[in-house]
Amino acid sequence: MIRTLLLTVLLALAVTASAVLPSHAATRAGVEAQFRQWLETDLWPEAKRAGVSKPVFDRAFSGIDLDWDLPDLVPPGFPKPKARAQSQAEFRSPGAYFSEKRLRGLAASGRSLMKQHAGLLRRIEARYGVPGSIIVAIWGRESGFGRAKIPHSAVRVIATKAFMSTRPELFRKEILAALKILQRGDVPASAMKGSWAGAMGQPQFLPSSYLDHAVDFDGDGKIDIWNSTADSLASIANYLAQSGWVRGRDWGFEAVIPEGVTCALEGPDRARPISALTEMGIIRISGRPFPEHERRAPGMVLVPAGIYGPEFVVTPNFYVIKEYNNSDLYALFIGNLADRMAHGGSAFVTPWGNTGKMLRSDIARLQSSLEKQGYDVGGADGLPGYKTRRSIGEWQARNGQKPTCFPTPALLKTIR
């Protein structure tokens, strides 16, 4: 009797335990089977509605399995990955982005390639209005001027991310775009190579960007951003032109903001004629005047490290470069590299200061504190964009402090 009761209790405990254990697919093979089913019952109907034929769809996924080595995957049936410890989400001084050794190497190669492709670049600039130096700078930054190995199957990477990444909807859009490219016949799936993030070819376009911006510039009847230099460079230029590049204007200038002029002027929404900025005392760091055609046009203050680093007056074209990669530091890298190639420029004159190390969670907490006080910081994401930087400067001025426009460990203790 006791034994029977004990077995009953143990059985009940086992059933209860199995009910609360996570529901695993148990093996990768099980998830792979779910992936094949997802392709046929979920993705295929939508691809069909988008005009993709079944033979194209089947060829695209022939022999394709999931890429388990990609980051940020959430396989169905497996426990969700633990949130990353904020101790590793470190935000460092922007200066770490600007490796002088790398910039010099890219500039040397870029100058040589600009000479080699001078005729091509003149034709591209005539059509799209984007300077060859900017185009080649992006080419160098994205794929080492087309020399970088881009080994991944874009279909495999993007399909994996569409099926089981932390941002499946984004990549679902991209896998459908990739299938449209294959349907058009521009490239076979085997040659559609991309990075681990799904960006393809020498310009590193996601498939949707390819559909929107890639062009056939060499006139061979197909768009080839993997092997054609002409198509790759013209596609970069077309991307920038369609994003609003202003023909004839520079990207920006390193500047000096004098004492008494706040760094909180920053932001594209606070644009004013560059002549108005010079009337406030803001000058080019070289001491030369701004070109007359630039003085009459709008410019914006940019202080990516607040008062702890180089200061700039940028044009709307700076923000067009950010359409390619939404980062102030990326756009500055491209602008500086382009200047080195076109004009023999060098590193920024003002050095990047050491602002101390902070966690992104610390910066997010500071942003939340400012939001509670009515400041628009652009979201408490732990990244100090221009809205956060100028909000810090405005808070400091309002509280009797000298505006620095950049988060520091000391400031975190002050802003509550």
XYZ file of C-alpha atoms in Angstrom:
416
model
C 0.000 0.000 0.000
C 2.734 2.428 1.022
C 4.800 1.395 -2.019
C 1.840 1.959 -4.316
C 1.204 5.367 -2.752
C 4.879 6.299 -3.109
C 4.906 5.337 -6.786
C 1.757 7.363 -7.304
C 3.342 10.408 -5.666
C 6.561 10.026 -7.672
C 4.586 9.690 -10.891
C 2.593 12.802 -10.046
C 5.798 14.720 -9.306
C 7.284 13.580 -12.590
C 4.226 14.747 -14.515
C 4.277 18.090 -12.692
C 7.981 18.531 -13.344
C 7.565 17.796 -17.028
C 4.804 20.362 -17.220
C 7.010 23.168 -15.901
C 10.146 22.267 -17.846
C 10.727 24.398 -20.943
C 9.327 22.958 -24.134
C 12.445 22.114 -26.119
C 12.754 21.173 -29.730
C 15.341 18.929 -28.036
C 17.788 18.904 -30.918
C 18.955 21.081 -33.728
C 17.497 18.522 -36.065
C 14.075 19.252 -34.618
C 14.490 22.983 -35.203
C 15.758 22.344 -38.721
C 12.575 20.376 -39.400
C 10.501 23.295 -38.104
C 12.512 25.601 -40.373
C 11.673 23.514 -43.458
C 8.006 23.539 -42.464
C 8.137 27.314 -41.906
C 9.573 27.794 -45.379
C 6.754 25.864 -47.025
C 3.737 26.838 -44.958
C 4.625 30.356 -43.821
C 7.213 32.020 -46.064
C 6.271 30.482 -49.407
C 2.677 31.777 -49.508
C 3.921 35.327 -48.878
C 6.725 34.970 -51.423
C 4.171 33.756 -53.977
C 2.015 36.814 -53.346
C 5.140 38.943 -53.910
C 5.586 37.450 -57.391
C 8.211 34.795 -56.660
C 7.797 31.561 -58.598
C 7.993 28.141 -56.941
C 11.054 27.053 -58.962
C 12.939 30.204 -57.885
C 11.859 29.691 -54.282
C 12.893 26.043 -54.272
C 16.273 26.758 -55.870
C 16.944 29.518 -53.334
C 16.540 27.133 -50.405
C 17.968 24.000 -51.963
C 20.574 22.683 -49.557
C 20.074 25.626 -47.181
C 20.054 24.891 -43.467
C 20.109 27.190 -40.460
C 23.296 29.056 -39.571
C 23.659 28.345 -35.863
C 26.780 30.489 -35.513
C 24.970 33.789 -35.970
C 24.436 36.063 -32.950
C 21.097 36.910 -31.343
C 19.287 33.699 -32.229
C 16.200 32.475 -30.403
C 15.560 28.900 -31.591
C 11.922 27.879 -31.138
C 11.372 25.606 -28.176
C 14.646 26.554 -26.502
C 14.959 28.821 -23.486
C 15.351 32.451 -24.415
C 18.952 33.614 -24.039
C 19.710 35.428 -20.843
C 19.840 39.181 -21.087
C 23.377 40.335 -21.608
C 25.031 41.573 -18.467
C 25.237 45.345 -18.591
C 28.802 45.029 -17.333
C 29.841 44.144 -20.888
C 27.744 46.859 -22.548
C 30.447 49.465 -22.212
C 30.447 52.892 -23.798
C 33.889 54.321 -24.420
C 35.257 57.618 -25.668
C 34.416 58.206 -29.349
C 38.147 58.466 -30.049
C 38.432 54.669 -29.998
C 36.566 54.597 -33.341
C 39.266 56.513 -35.219
C 42.243 54.217 -35.619
C 44.932 56.381 -37.200
C 46.717 53.335 -38.577
C 43.563 52.152 -40.289
C 42.643 55.573 -41.635
C 46.117 56.083 -43.091
C 46.037 52.668 -44.735
C 42.601 53.224 -46.250
C 43.560 56.711 -47.424
C 46.694 55.455 -49.197
C 44.784 52.689 -50.968
C 41.889 55.016 -51.712
C 44.067 57.669 -53.348
C 45.564 55.034 -55.630
C 42.159 53.680 -56.568
C 40.779 57.165 -57.211
C 43.510 57.662 -59.782
C 42.883 54.234 -61.287
C 39.135 54.840 -61.605
C 39.266 58.603 -62.230
C 37.238 58.464 -65.448
C 34.593 56.214 -63.936
C 34.293 58.416 -60.844
C 33.902 61.555 -62.982
C 30.998 59.941 -64.855
C 29.361 58.796 -61.625
C 29.739 62.227 -60.015
C 28.307 63.915 -63.114
C 25.207 61.722 -62.926
C 24.604 61.601 -59.168
C 26.378 64.687 -57.813
C 28.283 62.790 -55.107
C 32.063 63.405 -54.908
C 34.249 60.472 -55.831
C 36.144 60.759 -52.554
C 32.975 60.164 -50.527
C 32.026 57.187 -52.708
C 35.462 55.615 -52.431
C 35.595 56.276 -48.671
C 32.363 54.314 -48.174
C 33.637 51.592 -50.518
C 36.788 51.304 -48.421
C 35.000 51.353 -45.084
C 32.368 48.797 -46.086
C 34.396 46.183 -47.959
C 38.032 47.234 -48.105
C 37.489 48.513 -51.678
C 35.884 45.224 -52.639
C 38.812 43.168 -51.388
C 37.251 41.898 -48.163
C 36.091 38.302 -48.100
C 32.301 38.148 -47.999
C 31.824 34.412 -47.561
C 28.305 33.891 -46.259
C 25.264 32.838 -48.216
C 22.974 35.849 -47.896
C 19.936 33.612 -48.298
C 21.061 31.342 -45.465
C 21.939 34.207 -43.114
C 18.787 36.225 -43.719
C 16.478 33.200 -43.659
C 18.007 32.094 -40.355
C 17.441 35.536 -38.877
C 13.898 35.705 -40.266
C 13.098 32.354 -38.684
C 14.748 32.635 -35.277
C 16.442 35.939 -34.508
C 15.512 38.599 -31.985
C 14.258 40.788 -34.899
C 12.426 38.366 -37.177
C 10.130 40.909 -38.839
C 13.060 42.991 -40.073
C 14.688 39.971 -41.663
C 11.430 38.584 -43.018
C 11.220 41.742 -45.111
C 14.797 41.189 -46.239
C 14.420 37.533 -47.197
C 11.398 38.455 -49.331
C 13.503 41.196 -50.949
C 16.283 38.666 -51.592
C 13.795 36.349 -53.290
C 12.622 39.209 -55.523
C 16.239 39.761 -56.585
C 16.538 36.091 -57.453
C 13.233 36.216 -59.325
C 14.573 39.120 -61.384
C 17.529 36.988 -62.348
C 20.210 39.498 -61.367
C 22.296 36.894 -59.556
C 22.010 33.186 -58.698
C 21.521 32.315 -55.052
C 24.954 30.681 -54.940
C 26.598 34.005 -55.820
C 24.482 36.143 -53.489
C 27.168 36.532 -50.837
C 26.848 38.685 -47.748
C 28.146 39.363 -44.279
C 27.017 37.654 -41.078
C 24.497 40.527 -40.760
C 23.027 39.901 -44.223
C 24.538 42.932 -46.000
C 25.579 42.040 -49.535
C 28.432 42.726 -51.879
C 30.950 45.545 -52.070
C 28.548 48.322 -50.948
C 27.145 46.071 -48.173
C 23.504 46.567 -49.110
C 20.696 44.683 -47.458
C 18.430 43.180 -50.138
C 15.817 45.926 -49.728
C 18.516 48.575 -50.277
C 19.692 46.673 -53.339
C 16.184 46.800 -54.810
C 15.891 50.514 -54.048
C 19.359 51.771 -54.956
C 21.562 49.310 -56.882
C 22.181 50.229 -60.529
C 23.736 48.779 -63.670
C 26.404 51.377 -64.492
C 28.728 49.304 -66.658
C 25.939 48.696 -69.161
C 26.131 44.904 -69.280
C 22.422 44.500 -68.612
C 22.681 43.248 -65.035
C 23.285 44.733 -61.625
C 26.337 43.176 -60.008
C 27.476 44.660 -56.693
C 29.634 41.601 -56.047
C 32.038 41.748 -58.991
C 31.487 45.005 -60.894
C 33.396 48.041 -59.617
C 31.283 50.361 -61.758
C 27.987 48.961 -60.466
C 29.223 49.009 -56.863
C 30.466 52.619 -56.898
C 27.467 53.943 -58.815
C 25.101 52.118 -56.469
C 26.730 53.827 -53.469
C 26.364 57.185 -55.209
C 22.735 56.497 -56.123
C 21.982 55.547 -52.519
C 23.345 58.893 -51.310
C 21.676 60.860 -54.108
C 18.293 59.316 -53.381
C 18.837 60.011 -49.678
C 19.121 63.734 -50.422
C 22.772 64.491 -51.194
C 23.123 68.205 -51.991
C 25.265 68.580 -55.095
C 28.203 70.958 -54.681
C 28.282 71.013 -50.888
C 30.895 69.558 -48.555
C 30.078 67.183 -45.685
C 31.443 69.467 -42.947
C 34.418 71.194 -41.353
C 36.292 70.834 -38.083
C 35.584 73.989 -36.110
C 36.209 75.884 -32.893
C 33.302 76.897 -30.658
C 34.454 79.859 -28.545
C 33.979 80.291 -24.820
C 30.542 81.674 -24.120
C 28.856 79.801 -27.000
C 27.096 76.724 -25.749
C 27.745 73.269 -27.150
C 23.984 72.678 -26.819
C 23.436 74.269 -30.256
C 23.835 70.800 -31.725
C 21.379 69.012 -33.979
C 20.021 68.952 -37.534
C 16.793 70.509 -36.297
C 18.771 73.578 -35.180
C 20.275 74.360 -38.567
C 21.008 77.959 -39.470
C 23.086 79.674 -42.159
C 26.773 79.057 -41.571
C 27.229 82.829 -41.709
C 25.041 83.055 -38.593
C 27.322 80.557 -36.837
C 30.380 82.600 -37.753
C 28.702 85.707 -36.368
C 28.502 83.842 -33.052
C 32.267 83.340 -33.229
C 32.402 79.766 -34.536
C 35.321 79.411 -36.960
C 37.062 76.700 -38.954
C 39.916 75.209 -36.978
C 42.244 75.916 -39.903
C 41.542 79.618 -39.547
C 40.477 79.843 -43.175
C 37.017 81.245 -43.910
C 34.188 78.935 -44.829
C 33.671 78.846 -48.614
C 31.281 81.604 -49.623
C 28.696 79.216 -51.085
C 28.736 77.307 -47.784
C 28.327 80.490 -45.704
C 25.007 81.191 -47.390
C 23.720 77.650 -46.849
C 22.506 75.934 -43.674
C 24.953 74.275 -41.309
C 24.715 72.515 -37.974
C 26.937 72.283 -34.923
C 28.173 68.778 -34.123
C 29.981 67.871 -30.882
C 30.220 64.060 -30.797
C 32.255 64.134 -27.558
C 30.835 67.361 -26.175
C 33.662 69.703 -25.184
C 35.976 66.690 -24.766
C 36.846 66.277 -28.431
C 36.741 67.776 -31.923
C 33.915 70.159 -32.760
C 32.357 70.533 -36.195
C 30.090 72.539 -38.428
C 28.409 70.011 -40.709
C 26.137 70.330 -43.710
C 22.987 68.356 -44.548
C 25.244 65.954 -46.462
C 26.647 64.734 -43.151
C 23.195 63.439 -42.277
C 22.880 61.876 -45.734
C 25.989 59.818 -44.946
C 24.227 58.784 -41.740
C 21.429 57.353 -43.900
C 24.009 54.794 -45.028
C 24.934 53.967 -41.439
C 23.100 55.792 -38.669
C 26.118 56.786 -36.610
C 27.743 60.181 -36.090
C 31.109 58.482 -35.771
C 30.633 56.512 -39.007
C 29.781 59.690 -40.904
C 32.793 61.487 -39.412
C 35.026 58.561 -40.328
C 33.798 58.710 -43.935
C 34.172 62.502 -44.100
C 37.688 62.452 -42.663
C 38.769 59.581 -44.912
C 37.359 61.369 -47.971
C 39.242 64.554 -47.048
C 42.486 62.609 -46.699
C 42.046 61.121 -50.162
C 40.865 64.283 -51.920
C 42.839 67.033 -50.178
C 45.676 65.345 -48.310
C 43.895 65.864 -44.993
C 44.964 64.229 -41.777
C 43.607 63.464 -38.328
C 41.302 65.935 -36.640
C 43.302 68.723 -35.008
C 41.586 68.582 -31.640
C 42.324 65.295 -29.858
C 39.633 63.040 -28.453
C 39.636 63.329 -24.675
C 39.267 60.509 -22.191
C 35.765 60.834 -20.812
C 35.980 57.760 -18.593
C 34.248 54.449 -19.035
C 30.534 54.090 -18.482
C 28.038 51.296 -18.938
C 25.249 51.786 -21.411
C 22.876 51.060 -18.543
C 24.373 54.035 -16.676
C 23.825 56.326 -19.643
C 20.273 55.008 -20.028
C 19.638 55.816 -16.368
C 20.954 59.339 -16.908
C 18.723 59.702 -19.977
C 15.704 58.544 -17.988
C 16.449 61.148 -15.315
C 16.575 63.886 -17.940
C 13.350 62.646 -19.543
C 11.569 62.870 -16.197
C 12.623 66.517 -16.062
C 11.125 67.209 -19.479
C 14.155 66.899 -21.747
C 13.973 65.189 -25.139
C 16.964 62.816 -25.157
C 15.812 60.796 -28.149
C 15.040 57.728 -26.036
C 16.768 56.100 -23.077
C 18.811 53.647 -25.139
C 22.205 54.073 -23.496
C 23.666 55.806 -26.571
C 24.365 59.545 -26.224
C 23.151 60.961 -29.542
C 22.851 64.655 -30.260
C 19.549 65.020 -28.368
C 21.101 63.520 -25.259
C 24.264 65.596 -25.601
C 22.448 68.897 -25.963
C 19.980 68.008 -23.196
C 22.952 67.472 -20.895
C 24.294 70.895 -21.909
C 20.923 72.565 -21.349
C 20.523 70.898 -17.944
C 24.008 72.020 -16.948
C 23.366 75.624 -17.993
C 20.045 75.659 -16.150
C 21.749 74.382 -13.024
C 24.614 76.858 -13.034
C 27.235 74.528 -14.509
C 29.464 74.952 -17.539
C 27.898 72.962 -20.384
C 30.005 69.975 -21.425
C 27.351 68.155 -23.498
C 28.611 64.661 -22.771
C 27.870 61.990 -20.154
C 30.591 61.259 -17.618
C 30.660 59.169 -14.421
C 30.693 62.376 -12.372
C 27.675 63.744 -14.208
C 25.734 60.546 -13.551
C 25.983 61.259 -9.817
C 24.794 64.829 -10.332
C 21.754 64.440 -12.579
C 19.022 62.728 -10.575
